[in-house]
Amino acid sequence: MPRAGTPWGLFAVIGSWQQAHESGGGAPRYERPADLDAALRRLAEGGWTPLAGGTDLYPAHVGRAVRESLLDLSRLDALRGVRPFGRAEAAGWHIGALTTWSELARAPLERSLAALRQAAREVGGVQIQNQATIGGNLCNASPAADGVPALLALDARVELASVRGRRELPLDAFVLGNRRTAIAPDELLTAVMVPRRSPRARSRFVKLGSRRYLVVSIVMAAAGVDVDENDCVSRCAVAVGACSAAAVRLPAVEAAMSGVPRAALAARLDALSPAEAFAPLAPIDDVRGTAAYRRHAAIELVRRILAELASDEAVGVELGGAR
């Protein structure tokens, strides 16, 4: 698909605007700012909806008019790409908000970010991955957003910008619930920051759906593990998506893994009470699965991820890319 703001996307918006105008609504506005400062000035005026890849906005308007005034961000090249930043403990990866999932899947990410690469390859199909952005995925805040569990397990933070300045938030303080975030009306999400871990760190993401591609998740799980010189867990982060209004971490599971030999990760999980370990989950019944099935599946996916991270085979999976 072409980027928003190219003729295909623009024609779709213009046709919808014409429909809205002929039906008696006020004419929406469209602007494609050349740089971030210009975009932030427009947002400060109020009444604008930012448009990134458009893969959530356009399908939501099938059969009805687009009545929002759209601020097309496709010219903001400064918000694209993946680059390292900082040194020592403050080092990490800076991911521009307009970076597409295809670009993330191809980026030369280190082994500790394998979960993010794997999630990138599970977002819709290839056409969606070529157009959809990491920033749009987070701002849309779907409970089944594929990027959120992996980024939670990697301790990601988001950068927000406005004419008032910039601020950072942990991802779990940004995504607040179903389609709810902490972003202000005059702010743009400009980047995602992921801290760098030791060379021994690794991560994994798994998605359960009714088919391989172009499917809304039934359950997703991600985990990130770092170990010390003795191959014992020094950090463990586990997140589950599509089982609550927003993806959540599992603090009881994480705490139980501290100091455990890496080879014993799955066995340690099996020793925990599922009711306590997975208490943060609040799955629902819907057309994709029952709440009971989702809870059972979440437990199984987390167990599989930890078993894989516990084995030497995990290294080969991560270095070879997501499956």
XYZ file of N, CA and C in Angstrom, residues 51-190:
420
model
N -2.612 11.309 11.361
C -2.719 10.151 10.476
C -1.315 9.645 10.182
N -1.040 8.412 10.578
C 0.269 7.806 10.317
C 0.131 6.841 9.144
N 0.106 5.532 9.398
C -0.034 4.581 8.296
C -1.439 4.474 7.756
N -2.439 4.785 8.587
C -3.826 4.750 8.156
C -4.466 3.378 8.181
N -3.757 2.353 8.632
C -4.289 0.990 8.575
C -5.349 0.728 9.638
N -5.477 1.588 10.609
C -6.593 1.510 11.557
C -7.676 2.515 11.184
N -7.283 3.716 10.734
C -8.264 4.758 10.461
C -9.123 4.428 9.253
N -8.521 4.043 8.138
C -9.313 3.797 6.925
C -10.311 2.653 7.106
N -9.918 1.482 7.639
C -10.910 0.413 7.822
C -12.052 0.820 8.766
N -11.769 1.695 9.726
C -12.812 2.129 10.657
C -13.853 3.012 9.992
N -13.556 3.500 8.780
C -14.482 4.401 8.085
C -15.077 3.781 6.826
N -14.969 2.485 6.675
C -15.578 1.837 5.523
C -17.091 2.042 5.576
N -17.630 2.604 4.510
C -19.061 2.806 4.439
C -19.574 4.060 5.118
N -18.693 4.861 5.656
C -19.138 6.112 6.279
C -18.072 7.185 6.054
N -18.479 8.401 6.201
C -17.606 9.525 5.881
C -16.540 9.738 6.944
N -15.382 10.222 6.494
C -14.354 10.694 7.410
C -14.692 12.143 7.769
N -15.068 12.389 9.002
C -15.467 13.733 9.419
C -14.368 14.451 10.204
N -13.294 13.726 10.541
C -12.189 14.356 11.255
C -11.333 15.172 10.297
N -10.708 16.196 10.831
C -9.666 16.915 10.093
C -8.357 16.152 10.293
N -7.736 15.748 9.183
C -6.597 14.834 9.253
C -5.275 15.568 9.071
N -4.348 15.270 9.974
C -2.995 15.799 9.899
C -2.094 14.656 9.459
N -1.781 14.623 8.181
C -1.011 13.540 7.577
C 0.467 13.712 7.937
N 1.032 12.712 8.611
C 2.402 12.794 9.119
C 3.433 12.185 8.172
N 3.023 11.809 6.972
C 3.895 10.987 6.129
C 5.153 11.702 5.646
N 5.221 13.027 5.742
C 6.439 13.744 5.322
C 7.464 13.886 6.456
N 7.134 13.435 7.645
C 8.022 13.657 8.803
C 9.076 12.557 8.875
N 10.043 12.625 7.980
C 11.062 11.580 7.913
C 11.915 11.506 9.176
N 11.956 12.583 9.955
C 12.730 12.564 11.199
C 12.150 11.572 12.206
N 10.906 11.146 11.988
C 10.268 10.201 12.912
C 10.361 8.761 12.408
N 11.274 8.502 11.484
C 11.449 7.146 10.961
C 12.827 6.607 11.349
N 12.912 5.296 11.398
C 14.210 4.647 11.553
C 14.511 4.180 12.963
N 15.523 3.310 13.037
C 15.972 2.717 14.300
C 17.452 3.039 14.468
N 17.803 3.561 15.640
C 19.207 3.902 15.884
C 19.541 3.709 17.360
N 20.790 3.370 17.645
C 21.202 3.270 19.055
C 21.387 4.661 19.647
N 21.256 4.755 20.965
C 21.515 6.022 21.639
C 22.189 5.739 22.983
N 22.887 6.752 23.508
C 23.453 6.694 24.851
C 24.633 5.757 24.988
N 25.096 5.675 26.226
C 26.223 4.819 26.575
C 25.954 4.117 27.885
N 26.649 2.996 28.092
C 26.606 2.236 29.340
C 25.159 1.980 29.765
N 24.829 2.269 31.046
C 23.508 1.955 31.585
C 22.404 2.746 30.906
N 22.739 3.891 30.322
C 21.725 4.737 29.687
C 21.543 4.413 28.211
N 22.222 3.385 27.713
C 22.160 3.063 26.286
C 20.852 2.362 25.942
N 20.481 2.482 24.684
C 19.273 1.803 24.232
C 19.056 2.010 22.751
N 17.835 1.718 22.320
C 17.442 1.838 20.920
C 16.315 2.847 20.797
N 16.488 3.773 19.866
C 15.494 4.807 19.587
C 14.776 4.407 18.305
N 13.460 4.213 18.396
C 12.655 3.783 17.254
C 11.681 4.902 16.910
N 11.842 5.507 15.746
C 10.946 6.579 15.343
C 9.514 6.093 15.236
N 8.564 6.935 15.621
C 7.165 6.524 15.683
C 6.598 6.143 14.322
N 7.158 6.667 13.227
C 6.659 6.359 11.895
C 7.389 5.189 11.246
N 8.220 4.514 12.002
C 8.883 3.311 11.509
C 7.842 2.226 11.288
N 7.850 1.610 10.117
C 6.869 0.572 9.825
C 7.314 -0.763 10.422
N 6.353 -1.676 10.499
C 6.680 -3.001 11.041
C 7.618 -3.755 10.109
N 7.497 -3.537 8.807
C 8.445 -4.179 7.880
C 9.861 -3.672 8.117
N 9.999 -2.373 8.353
C 11.319 -1.815 8.633
C 11.885 -2.373 9.931
N 11.032 -2.553 10.929
C 11.497 -3.146 12.186
C 11.921 -4.596 11.985
N 11.153 -5.332 11.212
C 11.481 -6.737 10.985
C 12.823 -6.896 10.291
N 13.205 -5.908 9.472
C 14.477 -5.981 8.736
C 15.627 -5.281 9.456
N 15.338 -4.558 10.511
C 16.374 -3.786 11.198
C 17.396 -4.712 11.861
N 18.668 -4.283 11.923
C 19.712 -5.108 12.537
C 19.663 -5.021 14.070
N 18.575 -5.529 14.641
C 18.388 -5.457 16.089
C 19.222 -6.524 16.790
N 19.635 -6.221 18.001
C 20.407 -7.188 18.764
C 19.494 -8.293 19.301
N 20.111 -9.357 19.788
C 19.379 -10.553 20.198
C 18.333 -10.277 21.270
N 18.601 -9.331 22.149
C 17.664 -9.060 23.240
C 16.337 -8.505 22.734
N 16.286 -8.010 21.484
C 15.069 -7.428 20.931
C 14.366 -8.381 19.961
N 14.698 -9.658 20.030
C 14.079 -10.622 19.119
C 12.563 -10.617 19.228
N 12.020 -10.405 20.419
C 10.558 -10.390 20.594
C 9.913 -9.312 19.740
N 10.566 -8.175 19.626
C 10.015 -7.079 18.826
C 10.032 -7.431 17.350
N 11.107 -8.041 16.884
C 11.161 -8.462 15.487
C 10.095 -9.508 15.207
N 9.916 -10.438 16.127
C 8.898 -11.467 15.941
C 7.500 -10.861 15.915
N 7.225 -9.917 16.800
C 5.919 -9.249 16.795
C 5.703 -8.493 15.497
N 6.753 -7.869 14.986
C 6.638 -7.102 13.742
C 6.169 -7.973 12.593
N 6.562 -9.223 12.605
C 6.198 -10.130 11.516
C 4.823 -10.757 11.709
N 4.161 -10.422 12.810
C 2.831 -10.962 13.081
C 1.732 -9.920 12.927
N 2.081 -8.676 12.631
C 1.085 -7.612 12.498
C 0.396 -7.738 11.142
N -0.878 -8.140 11.124
C -1.606 -8.270 9.872
C -0.876 -9.158 8.882
N -0.817 -8.714 7.613
C -0.052 -9.387 6.587
C 1.061 -8.469 6.119
N 1.781 -8.888 5.087
C 2.932 -8.117 4.622
C 2.515 -6.718 4.169
N 1.364 -6.612 3.494
C 0.926 -5.293 3.031
C 0.697 -4.342 4.211
N 0.086 -4.864 5.269
C -0.138 -4.043 6.467
C 1.193 -3.689 7.104
N 2.099 -4.638 7.191
C 3.400 -4.384 7.802
C 4.178 -3.313 7.043
N 3.968 -3.231 5.727
C 4.665 -2.229 4.919
C 4.137 -0.818 5.173
N 2.931 -0.698 5.700
C 2.292 0.602 5.860
C 2.118 1.003 7.323
N 1.752 0.057 8.158
C 1.437 0.354 9.559
C 2.694 0.737 10.330
N 2.536 1.640 11.299
C 3.673 2.156 12.067
C 3.605 1.720 13.518
N 4.753 1.706 14.159
C 4.797 1.335 15.566
C 4.065 2.371 16.420
N 4.192 3.650 16.060
C 3.490 4.678 16.810
C 1.989 4.571 16.682
N 1.512 4.289 15.474
C 0.081 4.124 15.280
C -0.471 2.944 16.047
N 0.283 1.849 16.097
C -0.130 0.659 16.837
C -0.326 0.972 18.313
N 0.579 1.759 18.872
C 0.480 2.096 20.288
C -0.641 3.104 20.551
N -0.768 4.098 19.687
C -1.792 5.128 19.911
C -3.195 4.591 19.674
N -3.347 3.610 18.798
C -4.662 2.999 18.597
C -5.108 2.236 19.833
N -4.151 1.691 20.571
C -4.385 1.074 21.884
C -5.448 -0.011 21.862
N -5.399 -0.865 20.862
C -6.283 -2.025 20.862
C -5.804 -3.028 21.910
N -6.724 -3.694 22.620
C -6.294 -4.736 23.556
C -5.494 -5.847 22.869
N -5.714 -6.008 21.544
C -5.021 -7.050 20.788
C -3.874 -6.504 19.952
N -3.377 -5.309 20.263
C -2.257 -4.725 19.517
C -1.018 -5.605 19.663
N -0.503 -6.094 18.550
C 0.589 -7.065 18.592
C 1.878 -6.488 19.153
N 2.095 -5.182 18.984
C 3.356 -4.612 19.435
C 3.463 -4.412 20.936
N 2.344 -4.332 21.628
C 2.389 -3.908 23.025
C 3.028 -4.945 23.953
N 2.640 -6.236 23.917
C 3.278 -7.182 24.850
C 4.796 -7.253 24.697
N 5.271 -7.276 23.452
C 6.725 -7.349 23.248
C 7.411 -6.127 23.816
N 6.854 -4.946 23.581
C 7.471 -3.719 24.082
C 7.379 -3.630 25.606
N 6.302 -4.125 26.182
C 6.218 -4.173 27.646
C 7.312 -5.069 28.223
N 7.510 -6.216 27.608
C 8.528 -7.146 28.100
C 9.941 -6.596 27.934
N 10.088 -5.585 27.073
C 11.398 -4.968 26.843
C 11.561 -3.655 27.612
N 10.604 -3.349 28.509
C 10.648 -2.119 29.318
C 10.685 -0.861 28.464
N 9.895 -0.836 27.410
C 9.893 0.304 26.490
C 9.271 1.538 27.130
N 9.724 2.683 26.656
C 9.164 3.982 27.016
C 8.759 4.706 25.733
N 7.831 5.648 25.854
C 7.427 6.434 24.689
C 7.808 7.890 24.916
N 8.129 8.563 23.816
C 8.429 9.994 23.846
C 7.250 10.734 23.219
N 6.748 11.742 23.934
C 5.640 12.560 23.467
C 6.120 13.990 23.299
N 5.688 14.637 22.213
C 6.130 16.006 21.932
C 4.922 16.888 21.664
N 5.040 18.149 22.065
C 4.041 19.178 21.775
C 4.765 20.519 21.747
N 4.041 21.587 21.463
C 4.664 22.911 21.503
C 5.075 23.267 22.927
N 4.555 22.550 23.907
C 4.904 22.794 25.313
C 6.203 22.114 25.718
N 6.690 21.199 24.880
C 7.922 20.490 25.202
C 7.771 18.994 24.996
N 8.706 18.246 25.552
C 8.716 16.795 25.407
C 8.642 16.127 26.775
N 8.095 14.925 26.783
C 8.074 14.122 28.001
C 8.150 12.649 27.620
N 8.556 11.826 28.591
C 8.627 10.384 28.390
C 7.735 9.686 29.398
N 7.166 8.568 28.978
C 6.344 7.745 29.853
C 6.702 6.274 29.654
N 6.701 5.475 30.722
C 6.770 4.023 30.514
C 5.560 3.586 29.703
N 5.727 2.563 28.906
C 4.632 2.145 28.042
C 3.383 1.781 28.839
N 3.558 1.150 30.004
C 2.369 0.765 30.774
C 1.653 1.955 31.392
N 2.293 3.124 31.421
C 1.623 4.341 31.867
C 1.040 5.120 30.692
N 1.363 4.678 29.469
C 0.839 5.338 28.275
C -0.425 4.656 27.776
N -0.374 3.334 27.608
C -1.553 2.579 27.176
C -2.386 2.281 28.421
N -3.553 2.908 28.515
C -4.348 2.867 29.745
C -5.499 1.870 29.687
N -5.898 1.461 28.503
C -7.037 0.556 28.381
C -7.454 0.443 26.937
N -8.661 -0.091 26.725
C -9.178 -0.288 25.377
C -9.354 1.056 24.669
N -8.477 1.331 23.678
C -8.477 2.573 22.890
C -8.231 3.811 23.751
N -7.576 3.655 24.893
C -7.307 4.791 25.772
C -5.807 4.908 26.015
N -5.291 6.113 25.857
C -3.882 6.382 26.143
C -3.754 7.655 26.956
N -2.540 7.941 27.395
C -2.259 9.136 28.193
C -1.834 10.314 27.332
N -1.951 10.201 26.017
C -1.521 11.290 25.145
C -2.508 12.452 25.226
N -1.983 13.670 25.251
C -2.825 14.871 25.266
C -3.220 15.223 23.834
N -4.319 15.977 23.655
C -4.778 16.303 22.296
C -3.750 17.050 21.452
N -2.831 17.777 22.104
C -1.837 18.543 21.341
C -0.497 17.823 21.223
N -0.445 16.540 21.590
C 0.816 15.808 21.575
C 0.874 14.799 20.432
N 2.101 14.548 19.987
C 2.403 13.454 19.075
C 3.321 12.468 19.778
N 3.094 11.190 19.549
C 4.069 10.178 19.945
C 5.165 10.203 18.882
N 6.374 10.545 19.294
C 7.456 10.730 18.325
C 8.456 9.570 18.292
